[in-house]
């Protein structure tokens, strides 16, 4: 990526299993090789593999600091830190947008990885704002478990309806657009008005 001398926001997004965490770890390792002081954060609710490490589905890992709230990142920031990496950024509260922006304004390089869409294929939490204010966005695909095509959606295969359901291959599959199964109500980002409902239902 281009070098931003005055701070930057890079967002890696895509569905589950697309390699977001691998890409974040790759960027973290390169910053470490460059001897830049880096801090890595993740939301405390993500304890799937490890309490403190960021771990990819291919078992790569880096140590991280779990935090409850977005503003905790500012509280834990060390003066010498030049690069901040945040995994599973979609799980943070909306303050993450201001926190990330403030870090970049201070001249830090901010790396974020997160799901662009939830299991209903609706933009996830703060991701639309983060993607809009980013200097660099990369959207990566997984492989559709049904047909092998590039997958952009995360299909929930359990019946739980909560937006946040921590899980792995037992609960989710990567799917392409053709094999992602959605319900009309679920796919609506805004309430369906009487004007658009008959058109969509057609
Ligand atoms: P993410 O953080 O986007 O969920 P990870 O970086 O943790 O993804 O893991 C990506 C790795 O997951 C791939 O390199 C591959 O080894 C593995 N993997 C498992 N299932 C799939 C799939 N359906 N499509 C692509 N990669 C998969
Ligand atoms: Mg990940």
Short mmCIF file of C-alpha atoms and ligand atoms in Angstrom, two decimals:
data_model
loop_
_atom_site.label_atom_id
_atom_site.label_comp_id
_atom_site.label_asym_id
_atom_site.label_seq_id
_atom_site.Cartn_x
_atom_site.Cartn_y
_atom_site.Cartn_z
CA UNK A 1 0.00 0.00 0.00
CA UNK A 2 0.99 3.62 -0.35
CA UNK A 3 2.87 5.10 2.57
CA UNK A 4 0.84 7.73 4.38
CA UNK A 5 3.14 10.04 6.31
CA UNK A 6 0.34 11.63 8.30
CA UNK A 7 -1.50 8.60 9.62
CA UNK A 8 -3.84 6.26 7.84
CA UNK A 9 -6.80 3.94 8.19
CA UNK A 10 -6.68 0.60 6.35
CA UNK A 11 -9.73 -1.67 6.50
CA UNK A 12 -9.69 -5.33 5.44
CA UNK A 13 -13.23 -6.70 5.06
CA UNK A 14 -15.05 -9.72 3.67
CA UNK A 15 -17.05 -12.74 4.88
CA UNK A 16 -15.99 -15.36 7.38
CA UNK A 17 -13.04 -17.52 6.30
CA UNK A 18 -11.92 -14.94 3.70
CA UNK A 19 -8.49 -14.42 5.28
CA UNK A 20 -9.08 -11.07 7.03
CA UNK A 21 -7.16 -12.15 10.12
CA UNK A 22 -4.37 -13.64 7.98
CA UNK A 23 -4.07 -10.34 6.11
CA UNK A 24 -4.08 -8.36 9.37
CA UNK A 25 -1.35 -10.62 10.78
CA UNK A 26 0.66 -10.27 7.54
CA UNK A 27 0.55 -6.48 7.87
CA UNK A 28 1.38 -6.66 11.58
CA UNK A 29 4.41 -8.85 10.88
CA UNK A 30 5.70 -6.44 8.23
CA UNK A 31 5.34 -3.52 10.65
CA UNK A 32 7.26 -5.55 13.25
CA UNK A 33 10.02 -6.24 10.69
CA UNK A 34 10.16 -2.47 10.14
CA UNK A 35 10.61 -2.13 13.94
CA UNK A 36 7.53 0.01 14.28
CA UNK A 37 5.96 -0.09 17.71
CA UNK A 38 2.61 -1.82 17.31
CA UNK A 39 -0.34 -2.57 19.56
CA UNK A 40 -2.96 -5.16 18.59
CA UNK A 41 -6.49 -5.08 20.00
CA UNK A 42 -9.53 -7.29 19.76
CA UNK A 43 -12.99 -7.11 21.33
CA UNK A 44 -13.07 -9.02 24.61
CA UNK A 45 -16.15 -10.98 23.50
CA UNK A 46 -14.13 -12.81 20.83
CA UNK A 47 -12.69 -15.68 22.84
CA UNK A 48 -13.13 -18.33 20.15
CA UNK A 49 -9.56 -19.59 20.07
CA UNK A 50 -7.75 -17.71 22.76
CA UNK A 51 -8.38 -15.11 25.47
CA UNK A 52 -5.56 -12.82 24.36
CA UNK A 53 -4.28 -13.84 20.92
CA UNK A 54 -5.66 -12.97 17.50
CA UNK A 55 -5.83 -16.36 15.75
CA UNK A 56 -6.69 -17.11 12.10
CA UNK A 57 -8.56 -20.17 10.84
CA UNK A 58 -5.20 -21.34 9.51
CA UNK A 59 -3.81 -21.16 13.08
CA UNK A 60 -1.53 -18.15 12.60
CA UNK A 61 -1.56 -15.95 15.67
CA UNK A 62 -0.25 -12.76 17.26
CA UNK A 63 -0.66 -11.62 20.83
CA UNK A 64 -3.32 -8.99 21.38
CA UNK A 65 -4.98 -6.93 24.08
CA UNK A 66 -8.67 -7.75 24.53
CA UNK A 67 -10.76 -4.64 25.28
CA UNK A 68 -14.42 -4.26 26.25
CA UNK A 69 -15.15 -0.89 24.64
CA UNK A 70 -13.78 1.19 21.79
CA UNK A 71 -12.58 3.97 24.12
CA UNK A 72 -10.48 1.43 26.05
CA UNK A 73 -8.13 1.43 23.05
CA UNK A 74 -7.31 5.12 23.69
CA UNK A 75 -6.82 4.46 27.41
CA UNK A 76 -4.35 1.64 26.70
CA UNK A 77 -2.42 3.41 23.97
CA UNK A 78 1.29 3.84 24.67
CA UNK A 79 3.11 7.01 23.64
CA UNK A 80 5.60 5.10 21.51
CA UNK A 81 2.97 3.19 19.49
CA UNK A 82 3.04 4.00 15.76
CA UNK A 83 0.72 1.25 14.43
CA UNK A 84 -2.59 0.05 15.90
CA UNK A 85 -4.17 -3.17 14.59
CA UNK A 86 -7.75 -4.13 15.47
CA UNK A 87 -9.30 -7.51 14.58
CA UNK A 88 -13.04 -8.27 14.57
CA UNK A 89 -13.61 -4.53 14.48
CA UNK A 90 -17.31 -5.00 13.58
CA UNK A 91 -18.00 -6.13 17.17
CA UNK A 92 -17.06 -2.75 18.66
CA UNK A 93 -19.57 -0.07 19.62
CA UNK A 94 -19.99 2.91 17.28
CA UNK A 95 -17.37 4.95 19.18
CA UNK A 96 -14.80 2.89 17.29
CA UNK A 97 -15.28 5.25 14.33
CA UNK A 98 -14.16 8.29 16.38
CA UNK A 99 -11.41 6.30 18.08
CA UNK A 100 -9.93 5.12 14.78
CA UNK A 101 -10.23 8.60 13.29
CA UNK A 102 -8.51 10.18 16.30
CA UNK A 103 -5.61 7.71 16.09
CA UNK A 104 -5.11 8.47 12.40
CA UNK A 105 -5.26 12.22 13.07
CA UNK A 106 -2.51 11.75 15.64
CA UNK A 107 -0.39 10.32 12.84
CA UNK A 108 -0.79 6.62 13.62
CA UNK A 109 -1.32 3.90 11.07
CA UNK A 110 -4.54 2.04 11.94
CA UNK A 111 -5.18 -1.44 10.54
CA UNK A 112 -8.70 -2.83 10.95
CA UNK A 113 -10.12 -6.22 9.96
CA UNK A 114 -13.80 -7.05 10.18
CA UNK A 115 -16.92 -8.54 8.66
CA UNK A 116 -18.54 -6.13 6.21
CA UNK A 117 -21.86 -8.02 6.48
CA UNK A 118 -23.60 -9.91 9.24
CA UNK A 119 -25.19 -13.33 8.70
CA UNK A 120 -28.30 -11.64 7.25
CA UNK A 121 -26.08 -9.89 4.69
CA UNK A 122 -26.75 -6.52 6.35
CA UNK A 123 -23.82 -4.12 6.91
CA UNK A 124 -22.31 -4.96 10.29
CA UNK A 125 -22.38 -2.32 13.06
CA UNK A 126 -19.76 0.44 12.53
CA UNK A 127 -18.34 -1.06 9.29
CA UNK A 128 -20.06 1.30 6.80
CA UNK A 129 -18.57 4.35 8.57
CA UNK A 130 -15.15 2.75 8.91
CA UNK A 131 -15.08 1.78 5.25
CA UNK A 132 -16.09 5.31 4.26
CA UNK A 133 -13.41 7.09 6.31
CA UNK A 134 -10.65 4.62 5.38
CA UNK A 135 -7.69 5.61 3.22
CA UNK A 136 -7.44 2.05 1.92
CA UNK A 137 -10.12 -0.64 1.76
CA UNK A 138 -9.61 -4.21 0.69
CA UNK A 139 -12.53 -6.56 0.30
CA UNK A 140 -11.52 -10.19 0.06
CA UNK A 141 -13.44 -13.35 -0.77
CA UNK A 142 -13.65 -16.77 0.80
CA UNK A 143 -14.44 -19.95 -1.15
CA UNK A 144 -18.09 -21.00 -1.43
CA UNK A 145 -18.53 -24.27 0.43
CA UNK A 146 -21.18 -25.37 -2.10
CA UNK A 147 -19.58 -24.64 -5.48
CA UNK A 148 -16.04 -23.31 -4.98
CA UNK A 149 -16.77 -19.88 -6.43
CA UNK A 150 -15.58 -16.70 -4.67
CA UNK A 151 -17.74 -16.25 -1.56
CA UNK A 152 -18.86 -12.86 -0.26
CA UNK A 153 -21.49 -13.95 2.27
CA UNK A 154 -21.46 -15.74 5.65
CA UNK A 155 -24.32 -18.28 5.85
CA UNK A 156 -25.42 -19.15 9.36
CA UNK A 157 -26.24 -22.83 9.44
CA UNK A 158 -27.52 -22.87 13.02
CA UNK A 159 -30.97 -21.49 13.88
CA UNK A 160 -29.87 -18.84 16.38
CA UNK A 161 -31.16 -15.35 15.41
CA UNK A 162 -28.81 -13.13 17.45
CA UNK A 163 -26.61 -10.82 15.36
CA UNK A 164 -23.59 -11.96 17.37
CA UNK A 165 -23.15 -15.71 17.61
CA UNK A 166 -19.53 -16.70 18.06
CA UNK A 167 -18.91 -19.78 16.05
CA UNK A 168 -16.93 -21.65 13.53
CA UNK A 169 -17.61 -24.18 10.81
CA UNK A 170 -20.33 -25.71 12.97
CA UNK A 171 -22.32 -22.44 12.78
CA UNK A 172 -21.22 -20.68 9.56
CA UNK A 173 -20.26 -21.35 5.96
CA UNK A 174 -18.82 -19.05 3.32
CA UNK A 175 -21.21 -18.79 0.37
CA UNK A 176 -21.29 -17.08 -3.03
CA UNK A 177 -24.24 -14.87 -3.96
CA UNK A 178 -25.92 -17.76 -5.77
CA UNK A 179 -25.76 -20.15 -2.85
CA UNK A 180 -26.44 -17.68 -0.05
CA UNK A 181 -29.99 -18.25 1.18
CA UNK A 182 -31.76 -15.24 2.61
CA UNK A 183 -35.20 -14.27 3.72
CA UNK A 184 -36.84 -11.13 2.38
CA UNK A 185 -37.30 -9.48 5.78
CA UNK A 186 -33.73 -10.31 6.75
CA UNK A 187 -32.24 -8.76 3.64
CA UNK A 188 -34.01 -5.42 4.16
CA UNK A 189 -31.64 -2.85 5.66
CA UNK A 190 -34.53 -0.44 6.13
CA UNK A 191 -38.19 -1.21 6.90
CA UNK A 192 -39.97 -2.36 3.76
CA UNK A 193 -42.41 0.36 2.70
CA UNK A 194 -45.67 -0.42 0.91
CA UNK A 195 -44.10 1.16 -2.17
CA UNK A 196 -41.16 -1.24 -2.43
CA UNK A 197 -42.52 -4.42 -0.79
CA UNK A 198 -44.61 -5.60 -3.80
CA UNK A 199 -41.70 -4.96 -6.14
CA UNK A 200 -39.26 -6.97 -4.02
CA UNK A 201 -41.73 -9.76 -3.39
CA UNK A 202 -42.39 -10.13 -7.10
P1 LIG B 1 -11.26 -14.58 8.55
O1 LIG B 1 -10.49 -13.78 9.58
O2 LIG B 1 -11.65 -13.76 7.33
O3 LIG B 1 -12.44 -15.31 9.12
P2 LIG B 1 -8.91 -16.26 8.59
O4 LIG B 1 -7.77 -15.35 8.21
O5 LIG B 1 -9.08 -16.57 10.04
O6 LIG B 1 -10.28 -15.71 7.97
O7 LIG B 1 -8.76 -17.66 7.86
C1 LIG B 1 -8.59 -17.81 6.46
C2 LIG B 1 -8.21 -19.28 6.21
O8 LIG B 1 -9.35 -20.11 6.48
C3 LIG B 1 -7.84 -19.61 4.79
O9 LIG B 1 -6.50 -19.30 4.46
C4 LIG B 1 -8.08 -21.13 4.76
O10 LIG B 1 -6.95 -21.79 5.28
C5 LIG B 1 -9.20 -21.31 5.78
N1 LIG B 1 -10.53 -21.64 5.22
C6 LIG B 1 -11.43 -22.47 5.77
N2 LIG B 1 -12.59 -22.50 5.08
C7 LIG B 1 -12.45 -21.65 4.05
C8 LIG B 1 -13.31 -21.22 2.96
N3 LIG B 1 -14.56 -21.68 2.82
N4 LIG B 1 -12.83 -20.30 2.10
C9 LIG B 1 -11.56 -19.85 2.24
N5 LIG B 1 -10.72 -20.21 3.22
C10 LIG B 1 -11.14 -21.10 4.13
MG1 LIG B 2 -10.84 -13.30 11.52
#
